[in-house]
Coordinates of C-alpha atoms and ligand atoms in Angstrom, one line a residue:
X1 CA 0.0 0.0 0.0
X2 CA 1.7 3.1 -0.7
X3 CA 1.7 6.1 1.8
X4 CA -1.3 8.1 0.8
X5 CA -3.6 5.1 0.7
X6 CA -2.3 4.2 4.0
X7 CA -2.7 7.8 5.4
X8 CA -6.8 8.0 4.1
X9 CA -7.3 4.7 5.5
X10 CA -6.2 5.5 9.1
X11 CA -8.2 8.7 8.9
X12 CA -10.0 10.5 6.5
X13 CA -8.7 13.4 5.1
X14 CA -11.8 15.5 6.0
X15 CA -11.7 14.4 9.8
X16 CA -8.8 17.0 9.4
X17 CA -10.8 19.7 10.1
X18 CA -11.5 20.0 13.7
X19 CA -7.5 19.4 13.9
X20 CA -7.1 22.8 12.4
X21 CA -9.0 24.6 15.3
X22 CA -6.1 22.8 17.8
X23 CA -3.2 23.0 15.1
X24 CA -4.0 27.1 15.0
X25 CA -3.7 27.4 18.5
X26 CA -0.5 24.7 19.2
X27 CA 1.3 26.0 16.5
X28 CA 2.6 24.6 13.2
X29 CA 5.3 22.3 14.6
X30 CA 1.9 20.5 16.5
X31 CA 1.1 18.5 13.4
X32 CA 2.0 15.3 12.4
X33 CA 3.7 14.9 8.8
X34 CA 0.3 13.3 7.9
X35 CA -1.9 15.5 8.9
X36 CA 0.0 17.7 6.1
X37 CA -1.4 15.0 3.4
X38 CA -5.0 15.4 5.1
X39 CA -5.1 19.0 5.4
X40 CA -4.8 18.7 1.6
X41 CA -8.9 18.4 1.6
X42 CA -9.4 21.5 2.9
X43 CA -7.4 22.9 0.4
X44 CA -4.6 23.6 2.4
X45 CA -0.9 22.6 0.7
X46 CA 2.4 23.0 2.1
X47 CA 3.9 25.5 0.1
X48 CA 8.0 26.0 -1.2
X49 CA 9.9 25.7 1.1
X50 CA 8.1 24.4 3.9
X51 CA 8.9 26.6 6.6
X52 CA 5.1 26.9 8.1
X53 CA 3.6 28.8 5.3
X54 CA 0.5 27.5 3.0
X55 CA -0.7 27.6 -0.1
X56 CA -4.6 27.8 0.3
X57 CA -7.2 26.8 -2.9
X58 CA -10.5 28.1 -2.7
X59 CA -13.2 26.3 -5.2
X60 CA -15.1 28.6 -7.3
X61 CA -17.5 26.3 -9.1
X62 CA -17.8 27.3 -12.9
X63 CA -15.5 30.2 -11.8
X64 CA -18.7 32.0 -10.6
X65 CA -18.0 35.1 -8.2
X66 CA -20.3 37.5 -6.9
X67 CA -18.5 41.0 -5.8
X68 CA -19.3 40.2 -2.0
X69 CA -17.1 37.1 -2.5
X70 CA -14.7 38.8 -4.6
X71 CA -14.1 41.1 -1.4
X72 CA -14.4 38.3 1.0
X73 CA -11.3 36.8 -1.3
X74 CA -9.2 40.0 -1.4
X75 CA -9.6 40.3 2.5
X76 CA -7.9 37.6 3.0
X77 CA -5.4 37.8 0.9
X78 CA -4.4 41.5 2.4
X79 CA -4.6 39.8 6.0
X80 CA -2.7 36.8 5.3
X81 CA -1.6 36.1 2.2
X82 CA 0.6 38.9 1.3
X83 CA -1.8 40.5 -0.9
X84 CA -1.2 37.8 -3.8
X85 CA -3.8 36.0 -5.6
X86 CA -3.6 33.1 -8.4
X87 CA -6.5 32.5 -10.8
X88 CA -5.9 28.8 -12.0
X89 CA -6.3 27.1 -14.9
X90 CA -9.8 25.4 -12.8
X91 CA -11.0 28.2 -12.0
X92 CA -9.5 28.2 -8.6
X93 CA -8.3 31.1 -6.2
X94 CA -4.9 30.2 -4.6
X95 CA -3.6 32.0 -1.8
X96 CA 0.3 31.5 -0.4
X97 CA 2.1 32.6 3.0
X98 CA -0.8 31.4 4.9
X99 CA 0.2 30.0 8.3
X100 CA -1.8 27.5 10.5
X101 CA -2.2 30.3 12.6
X102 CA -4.4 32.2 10.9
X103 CA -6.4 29.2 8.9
X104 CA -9.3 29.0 11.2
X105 CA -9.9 32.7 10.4
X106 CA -9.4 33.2 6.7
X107 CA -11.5 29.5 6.4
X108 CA -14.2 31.5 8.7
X109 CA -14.3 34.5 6.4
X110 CA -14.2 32.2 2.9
X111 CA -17.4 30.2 4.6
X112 CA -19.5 33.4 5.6
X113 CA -19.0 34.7 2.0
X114 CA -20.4 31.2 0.7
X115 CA -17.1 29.7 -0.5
X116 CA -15.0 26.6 0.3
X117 CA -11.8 24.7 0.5
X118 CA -13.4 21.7 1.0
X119 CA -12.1 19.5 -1.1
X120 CA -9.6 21.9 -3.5
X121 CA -6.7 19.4 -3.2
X122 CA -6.6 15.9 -2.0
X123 CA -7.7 12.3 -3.6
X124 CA -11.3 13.8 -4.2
X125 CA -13.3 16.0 -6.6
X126 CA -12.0 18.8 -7.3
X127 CA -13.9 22.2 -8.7
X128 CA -16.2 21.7 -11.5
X129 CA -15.5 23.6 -14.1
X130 CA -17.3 25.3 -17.1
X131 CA -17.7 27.9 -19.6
X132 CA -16.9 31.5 -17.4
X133 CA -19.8 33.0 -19.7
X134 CA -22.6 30.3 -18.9
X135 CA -25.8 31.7 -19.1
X136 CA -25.0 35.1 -20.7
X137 CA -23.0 33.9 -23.5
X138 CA -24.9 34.9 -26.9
X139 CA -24.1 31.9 -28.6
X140 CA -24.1 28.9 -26.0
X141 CA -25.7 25.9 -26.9
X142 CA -27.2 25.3 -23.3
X143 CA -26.4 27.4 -20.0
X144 CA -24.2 24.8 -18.1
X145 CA -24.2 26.8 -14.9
X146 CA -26.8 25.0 -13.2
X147 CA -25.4 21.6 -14.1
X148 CA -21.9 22.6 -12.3
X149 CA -23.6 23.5 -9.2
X150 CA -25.6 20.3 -9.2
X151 CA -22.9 18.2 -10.2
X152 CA -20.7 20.2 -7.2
X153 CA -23.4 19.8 -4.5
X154 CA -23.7 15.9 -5.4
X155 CA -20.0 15.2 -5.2
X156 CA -19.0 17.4 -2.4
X157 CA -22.2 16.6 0.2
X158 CA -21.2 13.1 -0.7
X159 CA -18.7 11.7 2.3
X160 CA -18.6 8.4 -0.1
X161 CA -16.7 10.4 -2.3
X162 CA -14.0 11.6 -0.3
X163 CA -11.4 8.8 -0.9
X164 CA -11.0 8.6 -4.6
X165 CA -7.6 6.8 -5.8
X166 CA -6.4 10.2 -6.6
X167 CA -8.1 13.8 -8.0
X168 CA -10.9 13.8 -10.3
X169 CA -12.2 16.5 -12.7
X170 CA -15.0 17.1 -13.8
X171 CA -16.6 19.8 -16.4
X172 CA -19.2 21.1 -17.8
X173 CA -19.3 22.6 -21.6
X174 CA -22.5 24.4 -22.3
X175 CA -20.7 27.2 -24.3
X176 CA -20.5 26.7 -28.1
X177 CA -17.3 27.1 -28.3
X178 CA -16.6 24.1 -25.5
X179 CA -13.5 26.7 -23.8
X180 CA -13.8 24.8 -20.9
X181 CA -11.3 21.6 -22.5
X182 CA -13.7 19.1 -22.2
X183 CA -10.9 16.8 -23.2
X184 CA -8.8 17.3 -20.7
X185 CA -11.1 16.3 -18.1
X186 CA -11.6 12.7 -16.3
X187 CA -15.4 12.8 -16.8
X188 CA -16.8 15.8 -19.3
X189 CA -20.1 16.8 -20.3
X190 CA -20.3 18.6 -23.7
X191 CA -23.7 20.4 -24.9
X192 CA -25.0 19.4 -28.1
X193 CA -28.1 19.9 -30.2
X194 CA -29.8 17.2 -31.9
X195 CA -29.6 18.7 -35.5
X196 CA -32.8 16.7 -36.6
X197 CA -35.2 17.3 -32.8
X198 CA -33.6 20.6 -32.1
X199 CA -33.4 19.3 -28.2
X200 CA -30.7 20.1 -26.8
X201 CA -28.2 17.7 -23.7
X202 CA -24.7 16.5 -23.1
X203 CA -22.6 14.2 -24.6
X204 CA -20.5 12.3 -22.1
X205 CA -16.5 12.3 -22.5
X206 CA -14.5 10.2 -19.6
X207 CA -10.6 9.4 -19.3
X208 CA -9.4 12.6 -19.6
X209 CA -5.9 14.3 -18.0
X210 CA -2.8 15.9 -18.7
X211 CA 0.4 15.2 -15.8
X212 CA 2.8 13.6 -17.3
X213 CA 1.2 11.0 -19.6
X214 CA -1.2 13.0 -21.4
X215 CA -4.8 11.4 -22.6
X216 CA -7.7 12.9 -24.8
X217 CA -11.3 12.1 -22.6
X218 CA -12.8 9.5 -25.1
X219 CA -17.0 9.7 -26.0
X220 CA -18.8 6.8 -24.7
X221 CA -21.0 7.1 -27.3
X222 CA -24.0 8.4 -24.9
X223 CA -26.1 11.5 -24.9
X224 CA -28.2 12.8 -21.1
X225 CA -30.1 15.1 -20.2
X226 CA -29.3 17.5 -17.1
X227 CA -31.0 15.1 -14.8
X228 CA -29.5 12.3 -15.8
X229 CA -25.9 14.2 -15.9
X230 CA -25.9 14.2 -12.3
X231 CA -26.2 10.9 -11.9
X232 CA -23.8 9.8 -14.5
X233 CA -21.2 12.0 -13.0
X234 CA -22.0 10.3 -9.7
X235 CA -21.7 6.7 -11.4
X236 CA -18.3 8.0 -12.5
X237 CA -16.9 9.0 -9.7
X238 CA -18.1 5.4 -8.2
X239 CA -16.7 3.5 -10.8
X240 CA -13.0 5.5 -10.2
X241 CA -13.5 4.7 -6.5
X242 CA -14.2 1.2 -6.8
X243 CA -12.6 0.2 -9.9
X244 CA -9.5 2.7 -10.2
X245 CA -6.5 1.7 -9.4
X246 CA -4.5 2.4 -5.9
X247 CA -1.3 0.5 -6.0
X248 CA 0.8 3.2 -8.1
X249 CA 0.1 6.7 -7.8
X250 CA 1.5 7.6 -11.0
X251 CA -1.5 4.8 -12.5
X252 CA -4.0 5.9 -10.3
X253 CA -5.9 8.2 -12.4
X254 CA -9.0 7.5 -14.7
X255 CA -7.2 7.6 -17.7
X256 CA -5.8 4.7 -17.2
X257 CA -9.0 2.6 -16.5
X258 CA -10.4 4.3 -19.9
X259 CA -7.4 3.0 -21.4
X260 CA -7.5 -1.0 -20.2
X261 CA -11.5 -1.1 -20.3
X262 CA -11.9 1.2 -24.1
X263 CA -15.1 3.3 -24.4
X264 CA -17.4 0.7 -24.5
X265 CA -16.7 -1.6 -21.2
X266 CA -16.3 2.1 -19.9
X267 CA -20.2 2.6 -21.2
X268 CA -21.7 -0.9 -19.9
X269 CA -19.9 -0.2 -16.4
X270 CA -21.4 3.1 -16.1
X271 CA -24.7 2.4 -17.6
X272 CA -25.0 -0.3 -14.9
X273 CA -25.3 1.7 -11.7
X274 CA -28.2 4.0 -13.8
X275 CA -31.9 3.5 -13.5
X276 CA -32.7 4.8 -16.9
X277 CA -30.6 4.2 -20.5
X278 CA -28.0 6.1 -21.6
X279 CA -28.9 7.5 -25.5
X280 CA -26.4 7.7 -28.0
X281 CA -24.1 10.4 -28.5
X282 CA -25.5 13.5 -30.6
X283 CA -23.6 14.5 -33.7
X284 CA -21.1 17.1 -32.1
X285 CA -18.4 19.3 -33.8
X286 CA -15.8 22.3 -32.3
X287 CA -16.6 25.6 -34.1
X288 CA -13.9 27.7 -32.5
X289 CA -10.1 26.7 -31.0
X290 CA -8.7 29.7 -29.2
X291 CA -12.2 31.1 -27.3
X292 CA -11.0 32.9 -24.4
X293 CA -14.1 35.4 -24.1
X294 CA -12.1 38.6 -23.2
X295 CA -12.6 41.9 -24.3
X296 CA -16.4 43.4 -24.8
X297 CA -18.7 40.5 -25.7
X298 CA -22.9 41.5 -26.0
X299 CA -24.7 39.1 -24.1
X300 CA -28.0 37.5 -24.8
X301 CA -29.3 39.5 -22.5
X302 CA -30.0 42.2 -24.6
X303 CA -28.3 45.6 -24.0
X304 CA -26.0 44.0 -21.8
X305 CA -22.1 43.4 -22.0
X306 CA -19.3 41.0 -20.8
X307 CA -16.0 42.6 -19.7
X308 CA -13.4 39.9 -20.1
X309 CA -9.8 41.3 -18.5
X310 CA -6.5 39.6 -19.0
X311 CA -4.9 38.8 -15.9
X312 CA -1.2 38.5 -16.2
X313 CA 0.1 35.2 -15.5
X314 CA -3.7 34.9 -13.2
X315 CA -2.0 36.6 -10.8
X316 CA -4.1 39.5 -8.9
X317 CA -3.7 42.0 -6.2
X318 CA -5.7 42.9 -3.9
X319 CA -6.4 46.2 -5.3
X320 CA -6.8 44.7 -8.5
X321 CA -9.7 41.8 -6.9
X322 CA -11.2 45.2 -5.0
X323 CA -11.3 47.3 -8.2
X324 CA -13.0 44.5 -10.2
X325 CA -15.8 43.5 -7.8
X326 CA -16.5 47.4 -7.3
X327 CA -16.8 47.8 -11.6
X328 CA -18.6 44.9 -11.2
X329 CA -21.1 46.2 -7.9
X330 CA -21.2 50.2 -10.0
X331 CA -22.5 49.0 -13.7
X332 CA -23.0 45.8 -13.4
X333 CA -25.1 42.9 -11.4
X334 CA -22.5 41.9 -9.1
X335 CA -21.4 39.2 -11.0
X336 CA -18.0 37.9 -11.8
X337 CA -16.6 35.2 -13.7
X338 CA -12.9 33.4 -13.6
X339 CA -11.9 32.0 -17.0
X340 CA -10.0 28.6 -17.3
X341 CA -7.2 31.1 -19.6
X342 CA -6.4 32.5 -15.6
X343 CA -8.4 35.8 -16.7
X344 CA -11.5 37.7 -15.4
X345 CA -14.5 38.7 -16.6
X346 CA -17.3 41.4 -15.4
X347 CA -21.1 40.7 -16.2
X348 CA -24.1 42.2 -17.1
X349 CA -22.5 45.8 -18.2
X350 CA -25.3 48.0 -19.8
X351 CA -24.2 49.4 -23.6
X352 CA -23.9 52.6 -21.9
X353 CA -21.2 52.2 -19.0
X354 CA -19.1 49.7 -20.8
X355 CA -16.2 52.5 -21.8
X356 CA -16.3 53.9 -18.1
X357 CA -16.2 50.0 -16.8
X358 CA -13.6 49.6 -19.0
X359 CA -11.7 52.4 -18.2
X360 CA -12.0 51.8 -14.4
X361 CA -10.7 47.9 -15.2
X362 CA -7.8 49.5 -17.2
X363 CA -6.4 52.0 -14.2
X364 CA -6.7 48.8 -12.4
X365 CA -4.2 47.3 -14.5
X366 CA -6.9 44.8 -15.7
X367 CA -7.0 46.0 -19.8
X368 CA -10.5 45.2 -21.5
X369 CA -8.0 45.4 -24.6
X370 CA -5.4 43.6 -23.8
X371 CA -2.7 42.4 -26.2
X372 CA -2.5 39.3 -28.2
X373 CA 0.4 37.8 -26.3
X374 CA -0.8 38.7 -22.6
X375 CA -4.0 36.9 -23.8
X376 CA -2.1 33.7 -24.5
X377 CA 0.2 33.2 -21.4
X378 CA -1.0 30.9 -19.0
X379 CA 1.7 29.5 -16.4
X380 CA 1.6 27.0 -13.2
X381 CA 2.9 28.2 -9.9
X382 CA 6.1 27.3 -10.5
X383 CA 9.1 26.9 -8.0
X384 CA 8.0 30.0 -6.5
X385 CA 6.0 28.1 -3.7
X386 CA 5.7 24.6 -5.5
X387 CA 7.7 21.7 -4.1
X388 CA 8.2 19.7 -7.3
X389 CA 9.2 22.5 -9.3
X390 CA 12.3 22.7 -11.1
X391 CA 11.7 26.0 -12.6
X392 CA 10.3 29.9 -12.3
X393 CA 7.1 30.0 -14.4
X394 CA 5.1 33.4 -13.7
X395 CA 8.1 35.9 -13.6
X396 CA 9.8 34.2 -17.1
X397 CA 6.4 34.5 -18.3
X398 CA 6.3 37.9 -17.6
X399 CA 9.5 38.4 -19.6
X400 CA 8.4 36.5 -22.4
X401 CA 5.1 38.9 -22.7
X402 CA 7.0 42.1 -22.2
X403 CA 9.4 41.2 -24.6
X404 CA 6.6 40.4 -27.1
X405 CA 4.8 43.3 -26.6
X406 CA 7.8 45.5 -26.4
X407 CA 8.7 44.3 -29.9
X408 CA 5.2 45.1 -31.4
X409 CA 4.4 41.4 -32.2
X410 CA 0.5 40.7 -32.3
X411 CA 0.5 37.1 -33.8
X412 CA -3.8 36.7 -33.1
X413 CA -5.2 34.2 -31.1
X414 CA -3.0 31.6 -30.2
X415 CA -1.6 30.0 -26.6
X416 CA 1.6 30.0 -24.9
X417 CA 1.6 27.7 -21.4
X418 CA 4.8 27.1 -19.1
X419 CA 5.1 24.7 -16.4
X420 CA 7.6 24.6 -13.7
X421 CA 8.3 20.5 -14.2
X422 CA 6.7 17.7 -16.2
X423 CA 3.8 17.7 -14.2
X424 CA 1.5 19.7 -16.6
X425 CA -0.2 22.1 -14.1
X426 CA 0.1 24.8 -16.6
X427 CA -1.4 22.7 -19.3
X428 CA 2.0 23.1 -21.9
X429 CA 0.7 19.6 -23.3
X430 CA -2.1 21.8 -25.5
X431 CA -0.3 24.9 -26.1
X432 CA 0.5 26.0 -29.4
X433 CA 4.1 26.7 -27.9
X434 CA 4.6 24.8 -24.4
X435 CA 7.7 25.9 -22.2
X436 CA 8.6 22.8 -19.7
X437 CA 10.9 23.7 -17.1
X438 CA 14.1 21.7 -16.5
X439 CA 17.7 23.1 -15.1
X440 CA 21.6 22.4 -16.8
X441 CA 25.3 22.8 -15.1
X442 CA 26.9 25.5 -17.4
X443 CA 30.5 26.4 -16.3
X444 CA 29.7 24.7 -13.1
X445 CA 27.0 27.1 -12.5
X446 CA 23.4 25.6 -12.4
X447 CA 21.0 27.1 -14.5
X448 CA 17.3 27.0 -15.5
X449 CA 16.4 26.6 -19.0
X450 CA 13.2 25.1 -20.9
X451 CA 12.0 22.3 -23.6
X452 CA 10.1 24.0 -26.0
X453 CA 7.5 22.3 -27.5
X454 CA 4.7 23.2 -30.3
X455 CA 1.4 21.9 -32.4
X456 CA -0.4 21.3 -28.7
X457 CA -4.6 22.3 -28.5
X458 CA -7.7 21.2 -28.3
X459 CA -11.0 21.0 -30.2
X460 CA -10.6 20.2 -33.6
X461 CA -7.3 18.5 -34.3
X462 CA -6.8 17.9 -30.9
X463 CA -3.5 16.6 -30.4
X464 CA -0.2 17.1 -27.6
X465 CA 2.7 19.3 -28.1
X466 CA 5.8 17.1 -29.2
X467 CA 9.2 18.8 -28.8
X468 CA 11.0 20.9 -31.0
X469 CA 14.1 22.8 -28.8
X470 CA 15.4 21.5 -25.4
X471 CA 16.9 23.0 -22.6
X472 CA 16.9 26.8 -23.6
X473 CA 18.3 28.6 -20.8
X474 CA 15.5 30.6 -19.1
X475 CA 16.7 34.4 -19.9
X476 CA 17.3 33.1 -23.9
X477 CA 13.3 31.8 -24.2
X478 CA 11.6 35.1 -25.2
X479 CA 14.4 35.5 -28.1
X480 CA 13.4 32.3 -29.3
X481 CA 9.6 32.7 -28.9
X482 CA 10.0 36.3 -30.6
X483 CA 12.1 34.7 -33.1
X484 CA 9.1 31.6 -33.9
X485 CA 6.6 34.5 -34.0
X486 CA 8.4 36.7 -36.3
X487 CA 8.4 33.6 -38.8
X488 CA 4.8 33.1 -38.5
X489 CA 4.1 36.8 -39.0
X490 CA 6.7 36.1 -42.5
X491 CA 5.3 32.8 -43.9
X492 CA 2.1 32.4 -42.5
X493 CA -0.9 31.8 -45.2
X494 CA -3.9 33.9 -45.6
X495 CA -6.0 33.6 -42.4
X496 CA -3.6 31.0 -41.6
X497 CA -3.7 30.2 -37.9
X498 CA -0.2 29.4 -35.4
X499 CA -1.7 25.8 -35.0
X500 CA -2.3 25.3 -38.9
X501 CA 1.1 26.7 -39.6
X502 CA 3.3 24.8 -36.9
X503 CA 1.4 22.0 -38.3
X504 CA 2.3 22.9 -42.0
X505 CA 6.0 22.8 -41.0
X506 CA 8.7 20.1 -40.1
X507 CA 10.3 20.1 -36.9
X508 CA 13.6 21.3 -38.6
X509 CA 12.0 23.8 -40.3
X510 CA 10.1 24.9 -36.7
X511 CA 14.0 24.9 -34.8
X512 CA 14.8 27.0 -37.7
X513 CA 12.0 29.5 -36.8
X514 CA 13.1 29.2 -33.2
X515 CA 16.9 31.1 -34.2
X516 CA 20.4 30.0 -33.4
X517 CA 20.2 30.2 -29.9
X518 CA 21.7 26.5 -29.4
X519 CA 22.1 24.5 -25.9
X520 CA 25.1 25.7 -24.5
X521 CA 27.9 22.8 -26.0
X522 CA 29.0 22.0 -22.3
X523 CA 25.5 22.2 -20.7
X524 CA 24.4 19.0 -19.1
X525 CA 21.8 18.3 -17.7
X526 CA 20.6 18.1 -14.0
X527 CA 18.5 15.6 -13.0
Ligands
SF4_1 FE1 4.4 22.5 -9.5 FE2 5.1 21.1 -11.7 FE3 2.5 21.6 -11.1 FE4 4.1 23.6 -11.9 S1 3.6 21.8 -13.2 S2 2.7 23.7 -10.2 S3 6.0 23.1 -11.0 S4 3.9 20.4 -9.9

């Protein structure tokens, strides 16, 4: 039995929580190293470099904020988190430099605002995602939001769910464009309208997940109604707790079960704990690959606008959280949204305040307009508080951006994701360019560089990154990407796309693009 499974089985990881109450008051050196495994479902995650400071993950279902929470969220970040927010790629908040001390009260403040922890980290659940524009969006096929907070309630009230081999995802696609990466998800549901009845439901995608081995969530060929999604996610997240395996942590996702059973076993197990019959899949195709909903959007509310900001790196302030939940409180409804890109967006903003919104986003350092390249960049945490990290990700991302934008290069919609190790938490496996941290001796000296990978996305074409460049030293990688985006902006086709073209070209033609800026001859490697 390896450790984890041995640590859930002598206690649950949510019996954790009247431990924190004590654990506040005794001090961090008071808790056992495996309480530090169980505080994990609370959200609560030793941070880099361990030294009685945590890194604390609030769920935001759907990434659906109301301005009260958005305050609730900044006040605790001022108090004890240093003032520093992450928006993550689930539509998480992540706080760091929390200490025990001060848990019980920042948990206190999250819970009186309506939000939780419960169940952020750990072998369980973890937030539901979906489209950040559900129910507003003009051109959704169905508005998904209600399913996420059904599917959220069922899992989370559910105590049987609370030792799972290892996390599970789930997500919810009701926008037309499917941003929320169905794909990437363990269990997915994907709107679709029946092109010959018009009615409209999901079509069910399970097996999902990126890590290290990346996998594509397969369709089991079945089609369900809202209802009946609930109860299929359920069945799901039964099947990975009975069936999925325990012995190897690295195995013990759902993507590996979907690989040894194939979508059809995977079908008959999960239509058998159902009391009604699954329907077949609906006819289903992606209509657009980069969707990131920034920048003005009308909604189908008529007269009324979405304010999508780009985040830098999904890192906020708390001036910046203040500022948006007050544009949101002045011309709109209240109502935020957290994309899966690590952005923000503002709801329900009538025709006639969006340029004063937008200007009061702007002075907030939150631009309605922002820039191609800030658009793209999406990053993990990095080795900044994360303990398997090899590698900064948020401050080189900065660098690449402001190199990018300093040099004037607007290459359209594309998507640019580094992670700190192999571990994928920044998604590089479906970037168009994918940075993956790694370090190399150099004169003795050791240094962090990066494998640069392309031809990574989702939706249509769907397929991984595969590696073009390795081990560029860190301060040499916005060259390299300015140099790759230079060559698109030179041999690119009409209205050809950066997917389409690293497509169109070999790898030796792609290490071309990237410049001469070779591996050092006497780097080597450090493992
Ligand atoms: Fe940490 Fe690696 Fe995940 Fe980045 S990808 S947050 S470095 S585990």
């Amino acid at each position: 039995m390896n450790k984890v499974e041995r640590i859930k089985q002598e206690k649950n990881g949510l019996d954790v929580w009247d431990d924190i109450q004590r654990y506040a008051e005794a001090g961090f050196a008071a808790i056992p190293e495996d309480d530090f495994t169980r505080l994990r479902w609370w959200g609560i995650y030793q941070q880099r470099p361990n030294d009685g400071h945590f890194m604390v993950r609030v769920k935001i279902p759907g990434g659906r904020l109301t301005a009260d929470q958005a305050d609730a969220i900044a006040s605790v970040a001022e108090d004890f988190g240093r003032g520093l927010m992450d928006i993550t790629t689930r539509q998480d908040i992540q706080y760091h430099w929390l200490t025990i001390e001060n848990m019980p009260e920042a948990l206190r403040r999250l819970n009186a605002a309506g939000l939780t922890t419960q169940e952020a980290c750990g072998d369980v659940p973890r937030n539901v995602t979906g489209c950040p524009l559900h129910g507003v969006s003009a051109d959704e096929i169905v508005d998904g939001a209600p399913l996420v907070d059904r599917i959220n309630r069922r899992l989370l009230d559910d105590r049987g769910f609370s030792d799972l081999p290892r996390k599970f995802k789930v997500c919810v696609s009701g926008c037309g464009a499917h941003c929320a990466r169905p794909e990437i998800n363990d269990v997915a549901f994907v709107a679709v309208r029946d092109p010959e009845t018009g009615e409209t439901g999901y079509n069910v995608l399970i097996g999902g997940g990126l890590s290290t081995q990346p996998h594509f969530a397969q369709s089991i060929n079945a089609w369900v109604s809202e209802d009946e999604a609930v109860d299929v996610a359920a069945a799901v997240t039964e099947i990975f707790r009975d069936d999925g395996y325990r012995v190897s942590r690295h195995r013990a996702r759902l993507k590996y079960l979907m690989e040894d059973w194939g979508p059809e076993t995977f079908r008959e197990r999960v239509q058998a704990r159902l009391s009604f019959p699954l329907r077949t899949a609906a006819p289903f195709e992606y209509v657009d690959l980069y969707e990131d909903h920034l920048g003005v959007r009308p909604q189908k509310q008529a007269g009324l606008y979405s304010l999508g900001v780009a985040v830098l790196v999904g890192r906020l302030n708390v001036g910046q959280m203040r500022a948006a939940a007050e544009v949101a409180r002045t011309y709109g409804e209240g109502r935020l949204s957290l994309t899966l890109t690590q952005n923000l967006i503002v709801l329900d903003v009538a025709g006639e305040d969006v340029a004063r919104a937008s200007q009061a986003l702007d002075a907030a350092g939150l631009p309605v307009g922002a820039s191609d390249v800030r658009r793209a960049a999406i990053t993990c945490t990095g080795i900044e508080f994360c303990n398997l990290a090899v590698a900064e990700t948020k401050n080189r991302m900065v660098d690449v951006v402001n190199h990018l934008e300093a040099r004037g290069i607007a290459p359209g919609a594309f998507r640019m994701h580094m992670n700190g190790c192999p571990n994928s938490c920044g998604q590089h496996h479906i970037a168009d360019i994918g940075f993956m941290g790694g370090r190399v001796k150099l004169n003795g000296e050791t240094r962090e560089c990066f494998d640069i990978s392309v031809g990574g996305g989702v939706g249509e074409g769907r397929a991984f990154v595969h590696n073009v460049r390795r081990k560029v030293l860190a301060e040499d990688v916005p060259a390299v990407v300015a140099n790759l985006l230079d060559a698109y902006a030179e041999h690119r086709g009409r209205g050809e796309n950066l997917r389409t073209f690293l497509r169109r070209h070999s790898d030796e033609e792609i290490n071309g693009f990237l410049g001469s800026l070779e591996v050092p001859a006497d780097a080597v490697p450090v493992e």
